[in-house]
Structure formats: C-alpha cells, structure tokens
GROMACS .gro file of C-alpha atoms in nm:
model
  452
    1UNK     CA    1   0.000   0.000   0.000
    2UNK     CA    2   0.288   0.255   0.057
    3UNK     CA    3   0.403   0.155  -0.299
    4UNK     CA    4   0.319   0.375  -0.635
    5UNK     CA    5   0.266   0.215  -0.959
    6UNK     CA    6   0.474   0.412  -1.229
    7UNK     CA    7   0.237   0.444  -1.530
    8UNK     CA    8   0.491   0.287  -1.772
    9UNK     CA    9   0.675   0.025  -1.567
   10UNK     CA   10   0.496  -0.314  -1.444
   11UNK     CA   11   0.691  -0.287  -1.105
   12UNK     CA   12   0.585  -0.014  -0.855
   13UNK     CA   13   0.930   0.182  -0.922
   14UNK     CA   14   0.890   0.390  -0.555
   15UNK     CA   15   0.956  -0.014  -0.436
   16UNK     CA   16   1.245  -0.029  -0.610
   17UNK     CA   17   1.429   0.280  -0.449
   18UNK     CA   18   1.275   0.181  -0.158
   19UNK     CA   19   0.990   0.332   0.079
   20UNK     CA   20   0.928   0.698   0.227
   21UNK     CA   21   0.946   0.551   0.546
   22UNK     CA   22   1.262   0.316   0.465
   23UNK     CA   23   1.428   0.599   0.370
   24UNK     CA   24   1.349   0.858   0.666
   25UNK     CA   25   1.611   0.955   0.941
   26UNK     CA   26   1.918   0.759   0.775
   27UNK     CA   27   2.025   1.034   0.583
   28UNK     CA   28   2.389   1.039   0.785
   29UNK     CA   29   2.445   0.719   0.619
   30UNK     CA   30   2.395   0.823   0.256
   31UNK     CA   31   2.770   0.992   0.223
   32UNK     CA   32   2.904   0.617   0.301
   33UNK     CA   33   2.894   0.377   0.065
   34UNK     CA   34   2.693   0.038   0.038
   35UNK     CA   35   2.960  -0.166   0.038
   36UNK     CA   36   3.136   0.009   0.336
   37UNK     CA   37   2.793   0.048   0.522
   38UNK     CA   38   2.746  -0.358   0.475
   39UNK     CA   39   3.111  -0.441   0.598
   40UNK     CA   40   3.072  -0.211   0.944
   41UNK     CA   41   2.785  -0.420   1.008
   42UNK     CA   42   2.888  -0.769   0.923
   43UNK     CA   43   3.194  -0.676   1.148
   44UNK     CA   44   2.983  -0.555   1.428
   45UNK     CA   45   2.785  -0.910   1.436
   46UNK     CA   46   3.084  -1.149   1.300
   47UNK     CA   47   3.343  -0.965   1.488
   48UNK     CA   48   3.276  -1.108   1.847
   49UNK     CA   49   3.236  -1.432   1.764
   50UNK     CA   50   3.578  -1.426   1.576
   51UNK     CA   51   3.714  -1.301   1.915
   52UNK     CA   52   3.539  -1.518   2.112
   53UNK     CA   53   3.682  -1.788   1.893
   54UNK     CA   54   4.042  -1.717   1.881
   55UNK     CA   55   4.120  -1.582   2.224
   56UNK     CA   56   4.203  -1.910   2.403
   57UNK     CA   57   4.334  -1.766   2.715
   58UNK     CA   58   4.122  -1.915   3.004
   59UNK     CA   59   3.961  -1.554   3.165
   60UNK     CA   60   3.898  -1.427   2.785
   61UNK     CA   61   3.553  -1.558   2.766
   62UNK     CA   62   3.299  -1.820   2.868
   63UNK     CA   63   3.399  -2.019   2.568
   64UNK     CA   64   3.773  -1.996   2.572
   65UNK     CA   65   3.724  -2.216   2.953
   66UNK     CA   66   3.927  -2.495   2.965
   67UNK     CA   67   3.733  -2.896   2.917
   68UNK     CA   68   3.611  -2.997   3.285
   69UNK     CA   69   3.851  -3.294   3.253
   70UNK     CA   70   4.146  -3.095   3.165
   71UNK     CA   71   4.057  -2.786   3.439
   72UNK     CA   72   4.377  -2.742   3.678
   73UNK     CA   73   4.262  -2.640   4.068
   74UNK     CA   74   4.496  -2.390   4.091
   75UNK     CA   75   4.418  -2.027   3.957
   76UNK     CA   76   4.359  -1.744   4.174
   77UNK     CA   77   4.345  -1.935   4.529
   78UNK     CA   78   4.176  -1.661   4.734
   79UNK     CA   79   3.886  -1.578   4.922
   80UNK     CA   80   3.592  -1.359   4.783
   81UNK     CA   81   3.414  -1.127   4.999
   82UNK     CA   82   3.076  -1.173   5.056
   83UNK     CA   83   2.958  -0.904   4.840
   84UNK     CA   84   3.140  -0.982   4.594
   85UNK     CA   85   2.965  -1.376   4.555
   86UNK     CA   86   2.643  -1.228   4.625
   87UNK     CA   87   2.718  -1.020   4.291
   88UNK     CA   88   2.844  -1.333   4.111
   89UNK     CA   89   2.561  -1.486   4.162
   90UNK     CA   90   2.288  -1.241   4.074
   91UNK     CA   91   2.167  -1.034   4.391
   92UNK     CA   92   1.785  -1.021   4.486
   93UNK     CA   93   1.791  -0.613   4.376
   94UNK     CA   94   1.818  -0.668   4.026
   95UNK     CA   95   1.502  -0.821   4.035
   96UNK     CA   96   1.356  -0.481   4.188
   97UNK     CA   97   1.521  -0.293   3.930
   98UNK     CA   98   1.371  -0.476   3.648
   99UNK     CA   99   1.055  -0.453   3.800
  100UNK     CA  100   1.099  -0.075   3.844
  101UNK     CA  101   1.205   0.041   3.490
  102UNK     CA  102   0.893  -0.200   3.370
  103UNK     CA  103   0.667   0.038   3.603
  104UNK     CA  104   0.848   0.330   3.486
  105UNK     CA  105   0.771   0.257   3.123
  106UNK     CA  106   0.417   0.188   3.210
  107UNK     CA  107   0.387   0.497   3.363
  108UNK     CA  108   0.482   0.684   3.097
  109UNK     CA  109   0.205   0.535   2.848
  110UNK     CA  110  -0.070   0.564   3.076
  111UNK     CA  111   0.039   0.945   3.168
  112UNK     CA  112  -0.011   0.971   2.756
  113UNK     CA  113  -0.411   0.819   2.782
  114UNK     CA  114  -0.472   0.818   3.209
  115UNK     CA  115  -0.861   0.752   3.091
  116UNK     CA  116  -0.752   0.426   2.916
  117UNK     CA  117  -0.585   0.318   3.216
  118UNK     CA  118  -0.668  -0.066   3.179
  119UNK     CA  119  -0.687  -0.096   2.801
  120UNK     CA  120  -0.313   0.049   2.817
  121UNK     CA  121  -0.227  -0.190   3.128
  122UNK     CA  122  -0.393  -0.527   2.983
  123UNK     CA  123  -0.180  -0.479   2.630
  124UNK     CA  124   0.125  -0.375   2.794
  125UNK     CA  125   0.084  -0.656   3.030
  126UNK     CA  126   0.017  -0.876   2.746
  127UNK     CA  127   0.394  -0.802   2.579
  128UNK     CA  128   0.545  -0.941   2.887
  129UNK     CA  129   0.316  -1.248   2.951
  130UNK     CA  130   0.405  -1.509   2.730
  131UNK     CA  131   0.780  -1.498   2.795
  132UNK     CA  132   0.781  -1.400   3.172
  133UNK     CA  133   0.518  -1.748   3.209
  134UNK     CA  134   0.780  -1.965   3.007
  135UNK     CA  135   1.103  -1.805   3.168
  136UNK     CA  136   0.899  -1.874   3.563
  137UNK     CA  137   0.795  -2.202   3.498
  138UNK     CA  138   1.179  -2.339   3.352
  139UNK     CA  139   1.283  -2.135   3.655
  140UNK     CA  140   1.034  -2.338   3.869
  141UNK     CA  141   1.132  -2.644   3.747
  142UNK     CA  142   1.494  -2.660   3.749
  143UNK     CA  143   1.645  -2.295   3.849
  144UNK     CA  144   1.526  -2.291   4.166
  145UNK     CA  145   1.622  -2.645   4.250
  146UNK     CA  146   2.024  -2.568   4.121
  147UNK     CA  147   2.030  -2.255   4.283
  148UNK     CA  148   1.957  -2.012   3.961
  149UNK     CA  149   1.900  -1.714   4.131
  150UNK     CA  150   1.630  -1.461   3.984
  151UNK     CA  151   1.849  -1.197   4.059
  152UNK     CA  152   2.061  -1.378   3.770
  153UNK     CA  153   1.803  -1.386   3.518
  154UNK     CA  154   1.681  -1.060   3.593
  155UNK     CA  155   2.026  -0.938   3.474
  156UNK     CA  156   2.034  -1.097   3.148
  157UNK     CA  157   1.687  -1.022   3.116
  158UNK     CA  158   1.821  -0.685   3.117
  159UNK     CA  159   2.099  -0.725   2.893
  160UNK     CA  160   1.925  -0.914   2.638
  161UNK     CA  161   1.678  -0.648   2.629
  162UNK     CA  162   1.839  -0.294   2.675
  163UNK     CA  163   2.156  -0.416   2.527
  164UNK     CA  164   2.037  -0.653   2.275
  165UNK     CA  165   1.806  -0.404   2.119
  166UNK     CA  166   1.983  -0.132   2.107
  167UNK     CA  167   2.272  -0.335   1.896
  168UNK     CA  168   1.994  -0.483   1.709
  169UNK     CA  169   1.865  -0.153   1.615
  170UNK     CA  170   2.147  -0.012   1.497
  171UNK     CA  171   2.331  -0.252   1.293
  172UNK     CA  172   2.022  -0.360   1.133
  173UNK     CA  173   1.944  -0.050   1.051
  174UNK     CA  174   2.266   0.022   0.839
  175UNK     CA  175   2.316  -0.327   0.731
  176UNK     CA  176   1.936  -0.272   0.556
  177UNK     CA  177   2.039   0.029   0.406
  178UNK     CA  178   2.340  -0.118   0.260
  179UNK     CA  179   2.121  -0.390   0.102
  180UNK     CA  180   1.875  -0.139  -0.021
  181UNK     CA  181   2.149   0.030  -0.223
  182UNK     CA  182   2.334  -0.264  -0.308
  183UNK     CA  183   2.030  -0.450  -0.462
  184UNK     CA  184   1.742  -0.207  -0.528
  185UNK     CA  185   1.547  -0.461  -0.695
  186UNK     CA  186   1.560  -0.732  -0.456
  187UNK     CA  187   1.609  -0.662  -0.083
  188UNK     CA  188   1.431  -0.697   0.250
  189UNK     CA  189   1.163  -0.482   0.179
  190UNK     CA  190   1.095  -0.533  -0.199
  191UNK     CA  191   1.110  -0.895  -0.247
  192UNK     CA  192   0.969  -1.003  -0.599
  193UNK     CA  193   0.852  -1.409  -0.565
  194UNK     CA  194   1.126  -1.509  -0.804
  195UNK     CA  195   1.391  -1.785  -0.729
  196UNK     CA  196   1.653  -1.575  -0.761
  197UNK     CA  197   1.531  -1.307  -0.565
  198UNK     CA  198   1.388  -1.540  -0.268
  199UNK     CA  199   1.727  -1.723  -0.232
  200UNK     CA  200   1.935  -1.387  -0.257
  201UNK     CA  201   1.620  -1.230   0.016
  202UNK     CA  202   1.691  -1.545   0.210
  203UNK     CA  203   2.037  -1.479   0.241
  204UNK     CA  204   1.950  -1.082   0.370
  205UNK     CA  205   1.757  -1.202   0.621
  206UNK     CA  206   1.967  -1.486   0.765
  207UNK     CA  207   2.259  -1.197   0.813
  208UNK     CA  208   2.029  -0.907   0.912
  209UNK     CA  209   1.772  -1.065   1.226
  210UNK     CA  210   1.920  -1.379   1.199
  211UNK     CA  211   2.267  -1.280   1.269
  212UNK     CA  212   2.232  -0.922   1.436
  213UNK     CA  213   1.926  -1.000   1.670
  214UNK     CA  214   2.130  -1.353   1.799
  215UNK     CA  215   2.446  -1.207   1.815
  216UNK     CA  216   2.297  -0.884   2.036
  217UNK     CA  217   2.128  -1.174   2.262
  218UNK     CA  218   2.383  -1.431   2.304
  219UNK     CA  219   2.673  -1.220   2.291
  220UNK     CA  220   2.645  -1.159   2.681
  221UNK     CA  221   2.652  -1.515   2.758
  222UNK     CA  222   2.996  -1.561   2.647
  223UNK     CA  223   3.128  -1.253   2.795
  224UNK     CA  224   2.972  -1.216   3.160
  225UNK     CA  225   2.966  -1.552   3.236
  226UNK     CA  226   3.260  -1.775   3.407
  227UNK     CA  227   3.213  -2.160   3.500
  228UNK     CA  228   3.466  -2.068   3.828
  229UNK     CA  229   3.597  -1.827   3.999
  230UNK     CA  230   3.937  -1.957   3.851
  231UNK     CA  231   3.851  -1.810   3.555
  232UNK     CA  232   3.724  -1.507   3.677
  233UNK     CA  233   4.001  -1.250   3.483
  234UNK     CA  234   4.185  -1.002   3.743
  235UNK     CA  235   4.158  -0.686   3.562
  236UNK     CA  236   3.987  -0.604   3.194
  237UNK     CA  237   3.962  -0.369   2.933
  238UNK     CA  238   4.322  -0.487   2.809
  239UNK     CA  239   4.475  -0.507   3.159
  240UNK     CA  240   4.339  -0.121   3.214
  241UNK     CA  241   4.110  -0.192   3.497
  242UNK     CA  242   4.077  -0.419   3.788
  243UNK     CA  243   3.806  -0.639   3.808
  244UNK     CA  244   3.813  -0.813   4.146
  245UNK     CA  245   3.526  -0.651   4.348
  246UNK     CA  246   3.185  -0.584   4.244
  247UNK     CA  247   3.242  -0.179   4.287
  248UNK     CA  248   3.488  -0.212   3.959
  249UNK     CA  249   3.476  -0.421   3.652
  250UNK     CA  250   3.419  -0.717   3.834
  251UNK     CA  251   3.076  -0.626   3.836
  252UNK     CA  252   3.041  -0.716   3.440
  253UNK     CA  253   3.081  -1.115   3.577
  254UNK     CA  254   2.882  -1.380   3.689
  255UNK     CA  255   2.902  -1.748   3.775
  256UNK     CA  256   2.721  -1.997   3.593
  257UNK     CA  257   2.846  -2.371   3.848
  258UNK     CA  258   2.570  -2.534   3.653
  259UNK     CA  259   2.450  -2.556   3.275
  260UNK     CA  260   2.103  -2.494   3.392
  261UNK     CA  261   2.226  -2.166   3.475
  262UNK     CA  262   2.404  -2.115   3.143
  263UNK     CA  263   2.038  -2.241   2.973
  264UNK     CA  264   1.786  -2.089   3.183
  265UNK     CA  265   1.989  -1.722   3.128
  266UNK     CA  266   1.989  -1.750   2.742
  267UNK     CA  267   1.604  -1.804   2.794
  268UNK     CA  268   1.611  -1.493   3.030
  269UNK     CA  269   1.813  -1.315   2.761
  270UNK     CA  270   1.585  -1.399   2.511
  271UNK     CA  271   1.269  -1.315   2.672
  272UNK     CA  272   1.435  -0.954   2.794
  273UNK     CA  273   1.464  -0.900   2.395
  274UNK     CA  274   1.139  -1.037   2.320
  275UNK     CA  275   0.946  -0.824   2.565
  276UNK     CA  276   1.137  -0.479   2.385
  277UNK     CA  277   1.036  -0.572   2.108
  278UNK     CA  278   0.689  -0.644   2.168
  279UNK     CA  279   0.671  -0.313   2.343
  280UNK     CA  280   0.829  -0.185   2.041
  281UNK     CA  281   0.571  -0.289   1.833
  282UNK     CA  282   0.244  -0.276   1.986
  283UNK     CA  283   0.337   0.082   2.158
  284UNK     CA  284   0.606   0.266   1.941
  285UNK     CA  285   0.558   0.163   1.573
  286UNK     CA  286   0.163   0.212   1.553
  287UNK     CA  287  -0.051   0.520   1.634
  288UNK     CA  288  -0.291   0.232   1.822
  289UNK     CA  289  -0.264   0.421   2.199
  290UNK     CA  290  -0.345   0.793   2.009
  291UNK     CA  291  -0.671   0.592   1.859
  292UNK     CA  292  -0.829   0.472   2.157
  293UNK     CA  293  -1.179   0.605   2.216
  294UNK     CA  294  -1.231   0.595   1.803
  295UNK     CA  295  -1.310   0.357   1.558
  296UNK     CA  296  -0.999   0.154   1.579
  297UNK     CA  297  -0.962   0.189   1.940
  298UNK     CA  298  -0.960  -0.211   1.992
  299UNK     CA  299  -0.683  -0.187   1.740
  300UNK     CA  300  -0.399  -0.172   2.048
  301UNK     CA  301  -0.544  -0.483   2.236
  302UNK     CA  302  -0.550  -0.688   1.924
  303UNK     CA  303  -0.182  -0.597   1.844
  304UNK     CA  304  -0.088  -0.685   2.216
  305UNK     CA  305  -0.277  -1.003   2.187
  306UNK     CA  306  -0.152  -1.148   1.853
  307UNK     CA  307   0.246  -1.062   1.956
  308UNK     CA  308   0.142  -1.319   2.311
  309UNK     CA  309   0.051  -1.566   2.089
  310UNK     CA  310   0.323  -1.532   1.864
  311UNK     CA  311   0.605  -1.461   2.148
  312UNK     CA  312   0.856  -1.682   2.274
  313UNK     CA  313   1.050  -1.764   2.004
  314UNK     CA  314   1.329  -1.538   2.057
  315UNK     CA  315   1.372  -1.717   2.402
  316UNK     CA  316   1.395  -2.043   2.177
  317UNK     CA  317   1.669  -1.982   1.969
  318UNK     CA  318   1.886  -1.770   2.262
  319UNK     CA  319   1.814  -2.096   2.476
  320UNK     CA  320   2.007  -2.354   2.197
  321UNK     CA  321   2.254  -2.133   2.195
  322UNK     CA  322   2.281  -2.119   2.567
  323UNK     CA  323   2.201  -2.533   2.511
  324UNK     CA  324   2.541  -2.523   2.311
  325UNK     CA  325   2.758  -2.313   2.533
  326UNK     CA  326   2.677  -2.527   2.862
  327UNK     CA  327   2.808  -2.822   2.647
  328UNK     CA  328   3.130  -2.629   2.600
  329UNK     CA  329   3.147  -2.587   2.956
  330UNK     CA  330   3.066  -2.846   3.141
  331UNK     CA  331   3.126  -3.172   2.873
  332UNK     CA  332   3.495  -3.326   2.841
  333UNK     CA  333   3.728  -3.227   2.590
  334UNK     CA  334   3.576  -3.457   2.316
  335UNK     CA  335   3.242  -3.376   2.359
  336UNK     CA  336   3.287  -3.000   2.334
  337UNK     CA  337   3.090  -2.825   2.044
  338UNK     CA  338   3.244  -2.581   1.793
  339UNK     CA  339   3.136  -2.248   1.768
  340UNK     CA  340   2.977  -2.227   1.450
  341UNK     CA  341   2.720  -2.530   1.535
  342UNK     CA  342   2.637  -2.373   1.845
  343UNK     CA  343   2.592  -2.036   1.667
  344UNK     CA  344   2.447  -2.072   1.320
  345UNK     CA  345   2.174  -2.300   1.419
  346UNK     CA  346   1.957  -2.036   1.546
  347UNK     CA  347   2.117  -1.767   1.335
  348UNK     CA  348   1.975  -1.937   1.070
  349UNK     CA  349   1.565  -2.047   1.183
  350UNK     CA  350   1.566  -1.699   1.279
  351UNK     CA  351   1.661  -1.563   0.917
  352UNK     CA  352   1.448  -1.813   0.762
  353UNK     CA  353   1.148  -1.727   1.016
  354UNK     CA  354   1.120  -1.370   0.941
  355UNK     CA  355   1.185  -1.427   0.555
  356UNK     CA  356   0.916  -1.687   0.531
  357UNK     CA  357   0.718  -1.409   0.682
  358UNK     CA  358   0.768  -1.177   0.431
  359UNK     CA  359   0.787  -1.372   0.153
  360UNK     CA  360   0.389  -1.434   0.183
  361UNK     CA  361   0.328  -1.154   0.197
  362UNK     CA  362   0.485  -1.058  -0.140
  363UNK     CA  363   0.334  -1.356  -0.301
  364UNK     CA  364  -0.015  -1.172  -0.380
  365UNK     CA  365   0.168  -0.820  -0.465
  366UNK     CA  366   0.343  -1.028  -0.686
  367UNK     CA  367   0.038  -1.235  -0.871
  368UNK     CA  368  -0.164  -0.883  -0.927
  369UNK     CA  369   0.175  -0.725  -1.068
  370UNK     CA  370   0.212  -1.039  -1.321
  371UNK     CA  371   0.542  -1.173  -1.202
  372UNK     CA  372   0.414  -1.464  -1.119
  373UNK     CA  373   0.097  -1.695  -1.179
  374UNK     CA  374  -0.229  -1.727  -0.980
  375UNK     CA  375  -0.051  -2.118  -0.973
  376UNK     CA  376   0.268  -2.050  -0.925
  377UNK     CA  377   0.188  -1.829  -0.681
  378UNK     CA  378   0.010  -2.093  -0.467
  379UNK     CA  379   0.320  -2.314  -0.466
  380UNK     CA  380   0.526  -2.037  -0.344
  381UNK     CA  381   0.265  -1.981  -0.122
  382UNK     CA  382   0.297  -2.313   0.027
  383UNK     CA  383   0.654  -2.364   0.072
  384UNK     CA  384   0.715  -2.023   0.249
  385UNK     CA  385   0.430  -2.140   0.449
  386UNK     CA  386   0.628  -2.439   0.544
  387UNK     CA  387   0.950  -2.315   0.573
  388UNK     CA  388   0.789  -2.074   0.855
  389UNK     CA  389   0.633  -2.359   1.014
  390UNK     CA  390   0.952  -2.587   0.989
  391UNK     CA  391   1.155  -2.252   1.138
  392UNK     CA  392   0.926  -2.154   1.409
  393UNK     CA  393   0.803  -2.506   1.539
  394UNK     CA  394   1.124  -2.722   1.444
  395UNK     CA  395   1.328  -2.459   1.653
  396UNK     CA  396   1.020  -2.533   1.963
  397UNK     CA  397   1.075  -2.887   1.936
  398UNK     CA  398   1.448  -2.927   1.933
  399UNK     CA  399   1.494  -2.711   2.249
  400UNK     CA  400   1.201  -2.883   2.397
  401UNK     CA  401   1.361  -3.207   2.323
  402UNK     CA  402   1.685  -3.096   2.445
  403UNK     CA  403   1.558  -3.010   2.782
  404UNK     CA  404   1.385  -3.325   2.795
  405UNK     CA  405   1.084  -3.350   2.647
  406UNK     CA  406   0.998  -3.700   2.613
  407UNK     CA  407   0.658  -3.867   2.479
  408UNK     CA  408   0.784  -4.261   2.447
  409UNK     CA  409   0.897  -4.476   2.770
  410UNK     CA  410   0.930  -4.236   3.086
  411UNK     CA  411   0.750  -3.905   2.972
  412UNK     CA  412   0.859  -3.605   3.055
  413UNK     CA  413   0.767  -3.280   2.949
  414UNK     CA  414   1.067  -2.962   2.837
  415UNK     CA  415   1.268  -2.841   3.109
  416UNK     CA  416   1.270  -3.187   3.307
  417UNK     CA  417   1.452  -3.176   3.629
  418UNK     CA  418   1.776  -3.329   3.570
  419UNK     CA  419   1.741  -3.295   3.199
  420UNK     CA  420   2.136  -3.267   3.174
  421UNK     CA  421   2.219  -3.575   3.423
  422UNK     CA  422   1.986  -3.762   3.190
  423UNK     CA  423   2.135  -3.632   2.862
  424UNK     CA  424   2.466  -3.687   2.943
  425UNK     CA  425   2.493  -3.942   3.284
  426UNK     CA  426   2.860  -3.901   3.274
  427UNK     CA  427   2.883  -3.532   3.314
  428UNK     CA  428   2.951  -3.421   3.660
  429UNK     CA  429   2.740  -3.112   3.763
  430UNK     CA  430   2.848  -2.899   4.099
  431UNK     CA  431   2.629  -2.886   4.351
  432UNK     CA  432   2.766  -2.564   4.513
  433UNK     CA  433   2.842  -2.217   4.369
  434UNK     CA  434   3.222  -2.266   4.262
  435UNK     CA  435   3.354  -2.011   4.479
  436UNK     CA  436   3.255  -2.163   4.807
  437UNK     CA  437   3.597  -2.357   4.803
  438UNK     CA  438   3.821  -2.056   4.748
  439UNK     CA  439   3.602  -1.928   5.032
  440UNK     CA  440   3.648  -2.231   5.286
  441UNK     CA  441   4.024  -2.263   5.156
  442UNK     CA  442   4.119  -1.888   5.274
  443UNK     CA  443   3.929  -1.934   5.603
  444UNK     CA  444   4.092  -2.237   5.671
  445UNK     CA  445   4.445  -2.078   5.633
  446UNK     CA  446   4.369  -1.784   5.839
  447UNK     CA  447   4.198  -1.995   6.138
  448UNK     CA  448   4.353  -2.223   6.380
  449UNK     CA  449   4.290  -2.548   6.348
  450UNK     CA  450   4.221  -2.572   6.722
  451UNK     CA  451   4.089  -2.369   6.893
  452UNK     CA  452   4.163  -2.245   7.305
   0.00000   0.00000   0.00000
C-alpha cells in the first residue's frame, strides 16, 4: 500500500528505491557507501564471535574455559568477599530494578491516555506475559532447584533487552540500508517471488535478524559468564582496569556452576529482547494508543494479543545457543561443540522465520503485478508457508527435546529436572556455587585449626 505504480513500468518503481518511510532519518548514512555500510555491520555481528573464537586464554571468555577434565585447581586461590559472591551470583535487587524500569515505562504510556488506564495496562501486560510465564515455569522447574537465582536472570533479562536491542537496532538499521542500495530490486523490503530473488532475500535475512538479533542476545553469555571463579580475569579492558570486586569491573561477571544456569539465562536473555520488542511494536511503531476512544480503538489490544501468541521464540533460539555453550562448559574435551554449530543453528531459523514471513506476503503483490501466476503463486505460497512452520516449530521442538521432552517410555515434558544428568549421565554437575571452596580454603588458612 505505501508503494506507487509508475504508469509505464509493471513494477511499482517507488519499491524499487525503496519506501518513504525506509528511507526517513538515515540520511547520515547516505555519504558512506553500500559496500562500506554492509562491511561495518557484518563486522559488528561477526566480529565477536571471531574473538570469542580465537582468544584461548582461560579468563577471555565463557567459551575460551578450559574442558572440565582438563581444568587445573589452581588459579587465583583466594577468598571472595561476601559481596562480591552475592554479585556473582545475581543479587535479589536486580530483580527490583527490572521490575521498576517495567513500572516506569508503564507509567509513561498511561500518563499519555490516564482515561484508558486498563486498556493500556492489559496490552502492555500482554507483551510481557508469554515470555515471563515460560522463563517462571523453567525457573520453577529446574532454576530454583540448582540454585539459579532470579536476581541472575533478571540481569540478562536486562541485557538481552536494553543491550540486545539497542545493537539490534542499529546494525540492522545500516546493514538494511546497505542492502537497499546494493540491490534495489531485490532486498528486505521489496522482495519479488522469483527464485533468484527469494534465495538472494533469504540470504538478507539470515545476516540481518538472523545474525544481528542472535548475536545482540547471546553475545552476553559468552562474555559475563565464568564456569569458576578460577577463571574469573583479574583486571579487563586490556589489563586497564581491575576487576576483582563488584564496585569495579568485576561487576560485568557472573558465575554460571551449573549448565542450567548457562540455559535458563539464554532463555532470560531472550525473553528480555522479546518483551522490547513487543513493546516496540504494539506501543512505538503504531498510532494504536493515540486511537483509543475511536473507531480503531480495539486496534492496540488486538496488536498486544496477537504478539502473546506469537512470542517466545526469541527465548527459543537464545536458549540452543545457551544449550550449546553449557556443552562447552561443562562436557569433556571430546564432547565439546564448535562455535559455528552452536551459533548458526539459530542464526539461521531466525533468518528463515522472518523471511518466510515476508515472503507471503509478497506472493499476492506479486500475482496482481504479473510476475508470477495465480498457480505459481500458490506453490510459493505453500513452501514459504512451510518453511515458517519448519523454522518456528522445528526450533520449539528441538529445544524442547533438548531439555527433555519426552513422549515414548518415561514421559517427561521440556525443562525436566535433571534434563542434563539424563542427557549426558557421565557429566559431573556442581552442587555448590564454585567459589565456596576458594572461600572455605582462605578461612581455613587464616583460622587455627584448634581452637583455646
């Protein structure tokens, strides 16, 4: 609809230059070129995990930890303070603080329609609901039990959300204009149903969302989180700053003695994103809250509702991910996953999701502009169709199944206590926070053994 047809061409030519509203506010980017625009952002999302992957020093990263077999007791033999393991392992407060900036942003659309109140509540509500049920009951059924603190998942809630979507937003932003000027025909937001212009579309979306949304999820994962506090590094930033107490850099860490930490985090990190963008969408990219008490005043509960049906799956694909790193952390040496299975999985259901999305959409522009039959159209119909169902439900399934979702022999349903024991019997999981040790070790040097 925001397309003009151009009275001698059989393509709407404002498409192909892309839309008004594609092309509003990135007008600082238009002195760079596409090629240059497309290789800041495919650094910005393939940079980290290139770091990630080739730092192999043991306090680099989450991933760079050495195998649990091949794990030495000796770094960094010293006690932590008590503040400082109450910050490793997620204090109580960040919970408050979540809760408080959610209240805050509430406030804020209410104060724009106060005599809406509960029409404004119920859909804002409603962006949080679906992911904050899922992320409670995994937390319920094996967080709480291996001492996941909420305080920890209120923290990567955070980061996958404020931090996530802010990296999301702006390397998405220039990688689309770089595709825009690099393929005006055939790009994220014209899309043609063609073969060549699906696959090439395909390919846009798998490194736009696909990469850029998973990267500004996971990418916390791998750098707050340390298996000990062995690894825990004793100053960052190059060596610039110390990072021992949780008043200094230290406080960028956290301990994850457990993979159902490492998993039930991603999820957190996942949902954080989810609920942004959610917000983003019912709230901040339709006029819905200025049309209450009109027409289309339902229009803003009906948005709210369809994005809680249709959340969750950002938690999904975070979670393998976070599914993948735990089996770099706590598995031995042979069983350890590379980077790029544990990455590109979701990177690439995510692309796929969102193209198959689009794609039907273009497939009746694309009958009533002739490019394609009324029968041709129906096939292409039906395979984007299934590509979004084999994207969105096949990525459900496998992390269900992963966490132990099981319909022959003993049933179980996804997020089974003692999923991991089950998965992998040999792997040893800690029962304690991995710092207690350096704790009791320092005490026992500094006390007497007997006492007068």
């Amino acid at each position: 609809s925001r397309c003009r047809l151009n009275e001698t061409a059989s393509f709407p030519q404002h498409c192909i230059v892309g839309t008004d509203q594609y092309s509003t506010g990135r007008t600082a980017a238009m002195s760079i070129t596409a090629p240059e625009l497309l290789a800041v952002a495919l650094v910005a999302s393939l940079g980290p995990w290139v770091w990630i992957a080739c730092r192999q020093e043991p306090t680099a990263s989450a991933w760079s930890a050495p195998a649990v077999d091949d794990e030495s007791p000796g770094a960094r033999l010293r006690g932590l303070s008590t503040d400082f393991q109450q910050h490793l392992s997620g204090g109580l407060w960040w919970l408050a603080i979540l809760i408080v900036l959610a209240v805050l942003v509430l406030h804020e659309y209410v104060e724009e329609r106060p005599d809406f109140f509960f029409t404004v509540l119920l859909s804002y509500s409603m962006c949080f609901l679906t992911s904050c049920v899922v992320l409670f009951a995994a937390w319920l059924r094996v967080g709480k039990a291996n001492d996941v603190r909420p305080g920890l998942l209120a923290i990567f809630f955070l980061s996958g959300g404020c931090l996530g979507v802010l990296f999301a937003l702006v390397f998405e932003m220039i990688e689309e204009v770089a595709w825009s000027r690099l393929s005006p025909h055939c790009n994220m937001n014209v899309m043609p149903t063609t073969p060549e212009c699906s696959a090439l579309a395909a390919t846009m979306w798998i490194l736009t969302p696909g990469l850029i949304e998973e990267t500004g999820k996971a990418l916390w994962l791998f750098f707050r989180f340390r298996r000990s506090a062995g690894q825990l590094p004793a100053r960052c930033c190059l060596g610039i700053f110390p990072a021992g107490h949780s008043y200094d850099c230290g406080c960028w860490y956290k301990l994850a003695p457990t993979p159902y930490h490492v998993v039930l985090c991603a999820l957190a990190s996942g949902a954080g994103f989810e609920c942004l963008e959610n917000i983003k969408y019912v709230f901040m990219n339709t006029n819905a809250v200025q049309m209450l008490g009109t027409e289309h005043g339902s229009d803003l509960l009906t948005i709210a509702e369809m994005r809680a049906l249709t959340s969750g799956l950002h938690m999904v694909w975070t979670g393998i991910i976070g599914w993948g790193l735990a089996r770099r952390l706590f598995l031995p040496a042979d069983q350890r996953p590379s980077l790029l299975c544990v990455v590109l999985p979701s990177v690439v259901m995510h692309g796929l999701y969102d193209f198959s999305l689009s794609a039907l959409s273009w497939v009746g522009k694309s009958e009533k502009l002739g490019i394609v039959s009324e029968e041709a159209g129906t096939d292409y119909a039906l395979l984007f169709f299934l590509l979004l169902v084999v994207s969105s439900c096949g990525s459900c399934c496998m992390l269900a199944k992963l966490t132990g979702l099981r319909f022959c022999g003993s049933r179980s349903c996804c997020c089974a206590p003692g999923f991991w024991e089950a998965r992998f019997p040999c792997a040893k999981v800690q029962s304690h926070p991995p710092y207690v040790g350096y704790a009791v070790r320092a005490r026992e040097i500094r006390e007497p053994l007997i006492s007068s």
